[in-house]
GROMACS .gro file of C-alpha atoms in nm:
model
   99
    1MET     CA    1  -4.392   2.666  29.974
    2PRO     CA    2  -4.519   2.308  29.905
    3THR     CA    3  -4.521   2.192  29.545
    4GLU     CA    4  -4.730   1.926  29.383
    5PRO     CA    5  -4.553   1.609  29.271
    6LEU     CA    6  -4.513   1.555  28.897
    7PRO     CA    7  -4.808   1.361  28.749
    8ILE     CA    8  -4.575   1.070  28.661
    9ALA     CA    9  -4.506   1.023  29.034
   10ARG     CA   10  -4.870   0.912  29.075
   11ALA     CA   11  -4.864   0.659  28.788
   12ASN     CA   12  -4.857   0.284  28.865
   13THR     CA   13  -4.831  -0.031  28.660
   14GLY     CA   14  -5.168  -0.162  28.544
   15MET     CA   15  -5.324   0.181  28.490
   16SER     CA   16  -5.500   0.256  28.160
   17VAL     CA   17  -5.346   0.522  27.934
   18VAL     CA   18  -5.552   0.761  27.717
   19ASP     CA   19  -5.414   1.018  27.478
   20ALA     CA   20  -5.502   1.390  27.449
   21ALA     CA   21  -5.806   1.310  27.232
   22GLY     CA   22  -5.935   1.059  27.491
   23GLU     CA   23  -5.845   0.758  27.279
   24ALA     CA   24  -5.729   0.440  27.457
   25VAL     CA   25  -5.356   0.381  27.416
   26GLY     CA   26  -5.287   0.080  27.634
   27THR     CA   27  -5.173  -0.018  27.987
   28VAL     CA   28  -4.878   0.101  28.192
   29SER     CA   29  -4.627  -0.186  28.221
   30ALA     CA   30  -4.341   0.001  28.390
   31VAL     CA   31  -4.274   0.334  28.560
   32GLN     CA   32  -3.933   0.509  28.587
   33GLN     CA   33  -3.906   0.836  28.773
   34PRO     CA   34  -3.701   1.134  28.639
   35GLY     CA   35  -3.325   1.087  28.655
   36THR     CA   36  -3.345   0.710  28.622
   37ASP     CA   37  -3.045   0.501  28.517
   38VAL     CA   38  -3.275   0.248  28.348
   39ARG     CA   39  -3.234   0.292  27.974
   40PRO     CA   40  -3.550   0.234  27.766
   41ASP     CA   41  -3.542   0.040  27.440
   42ALA     CA   42  -3.579   0.364  27.240
   43PRO     CA   43  -3.367   0.530  26.973
   44PRO     CA   44  -3.054   0.720  27.081
   45GLY     CA   45  -3.137   1.070  27.190
   46GLU     CA   46  -3.490   0.976  27.268
   47ALA     CA   47  -3.375   0.729  27.533
   48GLU     CA   48  -3.171   0.998  27.707
   49ARG     CA   49  -3.463   1.244  27.700
   50LEU     CA   50  -3.691   0.976  27.853
   51MET     CA   51  -3.436   0.897  28.125
   52ALA     CA   52  -3.412   1.268  28.217
   53THR     CA   53  -3.785   1.332  28.233
   54GLY     CA   54  -3.887   0.987  28.364
   55TYR     CA   55  -4.106   0.760  28.154
   56LEU     CA   56  -4.381   0.507  28.139
   57ARG     CA   57  -4.354   0.194  27.926
   58VAL     CA   58  -4.697   0.128  27.781
   59ASP     CA   59  -4.823  -0.201  27.642
   60VAL     CA   60  -5.005  -0.061  27.338
   61ALA     CA   61  -5.329  -0.230  27.227
   62GLY     CA   62  -5.482  -0.244  26.883
   63LEU     CA   63  -5.325  -0.209  26.535
   64MET     CA   64  -5.006  -0.051  26.671
   65ALA     CA   65  -4.959  -0.326  26.935
   66GLY     CA   66  -4.621  -0.344  27.106
   67ASP     CA   67  -4.447  -0.115  27.355
   68ALA     CA   68  -4.434   0.264  27.349
   69TYR     CA   69  -4.273   0.510  27.591
   70VAL     CA   70  -4.442   0.814  27.743
   71GLY     CA   71  -4.206   1.082  27.869
   72GLY     CA   72  -4.280   1.238  28.204
   73ASP     CA   73  -4.333   1.568  28.027
   74GLN     CA   74  -4.608   1.405  27.813
   75VAL     CA   75  -4.822   1.310  28.116
   76ALA     CA   76  -5.104   1.566  28.164
   77ASP     CA   77  -5.266   1.411  28.470
   78VAL     CA   78  -5.318   1.081  28.660
   79SER     CA   79  -5.650   0.976  28.806
   80GLU     CA   80  -5.589   0.747  29.099
   81ALA     CA   81  -5.951   0.643  29.123
   82ASP     CA   82  -6.015   0.271  29.072
   83PRO     CA   83  -5.930   0.195  28.796
   84GLY     CA   84  -5.652   0.448  28.760
   85VAL     CA   85  -5.600   0.633  28.435
   86VAL     CA   86  -5.302   0.820  28.294
   87MET     CA   87  -5.408   1.108  28.069
   88LEU     CA   88  -5.155   1.227  27.815
   89ALA     CA   89  -5.088   1.576  27.682
   90VAL     CA   90  -5.006   1.437  27.337
   91LEU     CA   91  -5.172   1.206  27.076
   92ARG     CA   92  -5.059   0.841  27.064
   93ASP     CA   93  -4.870   0.907  26.737
   94ALA     CA   94  -4.624   1.131  26.927
   95LEU     CA   95  -4.508   0.845  27.156
   96ALA     CA   96  -4.166   0.690  27.115
   97ARG     CA   97  -4.190   0.327  26.998
   98ALA     CA   98  -3.971   0.051  27.140
   99ASN     CA   99  -3.696  -0.068  26.901
   0.00000   0.00000   0.00000
């Protein structure tokens, strides 16, 4: 029985990211698939969760500029149309911030 790949598997650098309310969050600057050995610059505990679920590093625009991390379990869908968009299942305030 075929299964659909996780939405994070369709994400690529340069894609726009919007949160669950449709608000722009920023742009994907890195993609790490689930089970990665690449540790994000996130607080202990959170970094391990991100590594297990896979994660996107997002260059956040606006007042909260900087980097944030989106866990693979926080990605609702990915539109691969040009331009591609990553749609989140959470609001931007729920994202892990880089240290």
